[in-house]
Coordinates of C-alpha atoms in Angstrom, one line a residue:
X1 CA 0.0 0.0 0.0
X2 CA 1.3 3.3 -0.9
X3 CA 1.3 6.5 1.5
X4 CA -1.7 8.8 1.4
X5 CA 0.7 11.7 0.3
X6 CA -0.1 14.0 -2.8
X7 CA 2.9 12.6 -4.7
X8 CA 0.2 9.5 -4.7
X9 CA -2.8 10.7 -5.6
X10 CA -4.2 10.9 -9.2
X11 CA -5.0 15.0 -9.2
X12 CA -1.3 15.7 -8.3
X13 CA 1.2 16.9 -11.0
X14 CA 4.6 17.5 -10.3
X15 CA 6.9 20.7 -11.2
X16 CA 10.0 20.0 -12.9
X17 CA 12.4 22.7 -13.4
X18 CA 15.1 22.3 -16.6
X19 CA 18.7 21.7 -15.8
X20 CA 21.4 21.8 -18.1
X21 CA 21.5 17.7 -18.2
X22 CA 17.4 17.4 -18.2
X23 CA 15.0 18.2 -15.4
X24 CA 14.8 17.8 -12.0
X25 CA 11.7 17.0 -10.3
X26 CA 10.5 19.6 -7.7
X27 CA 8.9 19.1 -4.0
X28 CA 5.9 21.1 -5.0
X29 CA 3.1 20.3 -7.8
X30 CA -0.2 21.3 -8.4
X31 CA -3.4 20.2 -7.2
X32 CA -6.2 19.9 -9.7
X33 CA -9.1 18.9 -6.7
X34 CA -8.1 21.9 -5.1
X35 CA -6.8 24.3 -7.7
X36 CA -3.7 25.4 -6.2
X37 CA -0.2 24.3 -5.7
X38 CA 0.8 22.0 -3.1
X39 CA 3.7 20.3 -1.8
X40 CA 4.5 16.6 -2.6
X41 CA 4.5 15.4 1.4
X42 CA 0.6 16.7 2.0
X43 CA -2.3 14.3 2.6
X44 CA -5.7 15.4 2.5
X45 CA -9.4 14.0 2.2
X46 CA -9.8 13.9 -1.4
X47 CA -6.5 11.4 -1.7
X48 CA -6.9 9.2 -4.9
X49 CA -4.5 6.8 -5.5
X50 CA -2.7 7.1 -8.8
X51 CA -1.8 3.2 -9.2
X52 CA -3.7 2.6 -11.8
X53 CA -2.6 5.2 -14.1
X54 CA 1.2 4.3 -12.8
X55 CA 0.1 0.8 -14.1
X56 CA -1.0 1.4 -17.8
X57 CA 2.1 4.2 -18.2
X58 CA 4.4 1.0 -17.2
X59 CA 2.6 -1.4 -19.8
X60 CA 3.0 1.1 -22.6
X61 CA 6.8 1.5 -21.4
X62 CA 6.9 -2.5 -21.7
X63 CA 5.2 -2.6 -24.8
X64 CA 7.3 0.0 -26.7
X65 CA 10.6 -1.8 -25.3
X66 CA 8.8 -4.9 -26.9
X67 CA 8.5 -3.1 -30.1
X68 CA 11.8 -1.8 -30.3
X69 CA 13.4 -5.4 -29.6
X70 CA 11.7 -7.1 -31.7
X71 CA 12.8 -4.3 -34.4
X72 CA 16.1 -4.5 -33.5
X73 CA 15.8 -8.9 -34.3
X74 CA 14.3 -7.6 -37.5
X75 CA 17.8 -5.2 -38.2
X76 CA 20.1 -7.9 -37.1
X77 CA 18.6 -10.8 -39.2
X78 CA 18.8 -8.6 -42.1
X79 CA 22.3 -7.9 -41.3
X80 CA 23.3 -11.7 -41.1
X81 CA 21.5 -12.5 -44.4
X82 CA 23.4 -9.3 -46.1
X83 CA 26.5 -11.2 -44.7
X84 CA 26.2 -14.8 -45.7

């Protein structure tokens, strides 16, 4: 079980702030069930866990890795027939 905390919950969105080598994720967000920025420690009543979104963005992770795997098997089969 996760902790109650806004980092959790489905109506938080986190700041990032860009860095010369990408962004950095910040300790403050915004709150779309209250409509006002909040940090990413706070719990509140309206908590909705955000598993099940975290869930499907993992699957499509998996499945593009899939993709791109089997693309590069396609590449490298290719290569070996070029070769023989």
């Amino acid at each position: 079980m996760r902790s109650q905390r806004c980092r959790n919950c489905e109506y938080y969105s986190a700041y990032y702030k860009q860095r010369s080598s990408g962004y950095e994720k910040l300790n403050k967000g915004f709150c779309s069930k209250h409509q006002k920025e909040e940090t990413q420690f706070k719990t509140c009543e309206n908590f909705t866990s955000n598993e099940h979104r975290e869930k499907i963005k993992e699957q499509l992770r998996l499945d593009a890795l899939d993709g791109a795997l089997k693309s590069i098997n396609e590449i490298a089969q290719i290569l070996k027939e070029k070769n023989k």
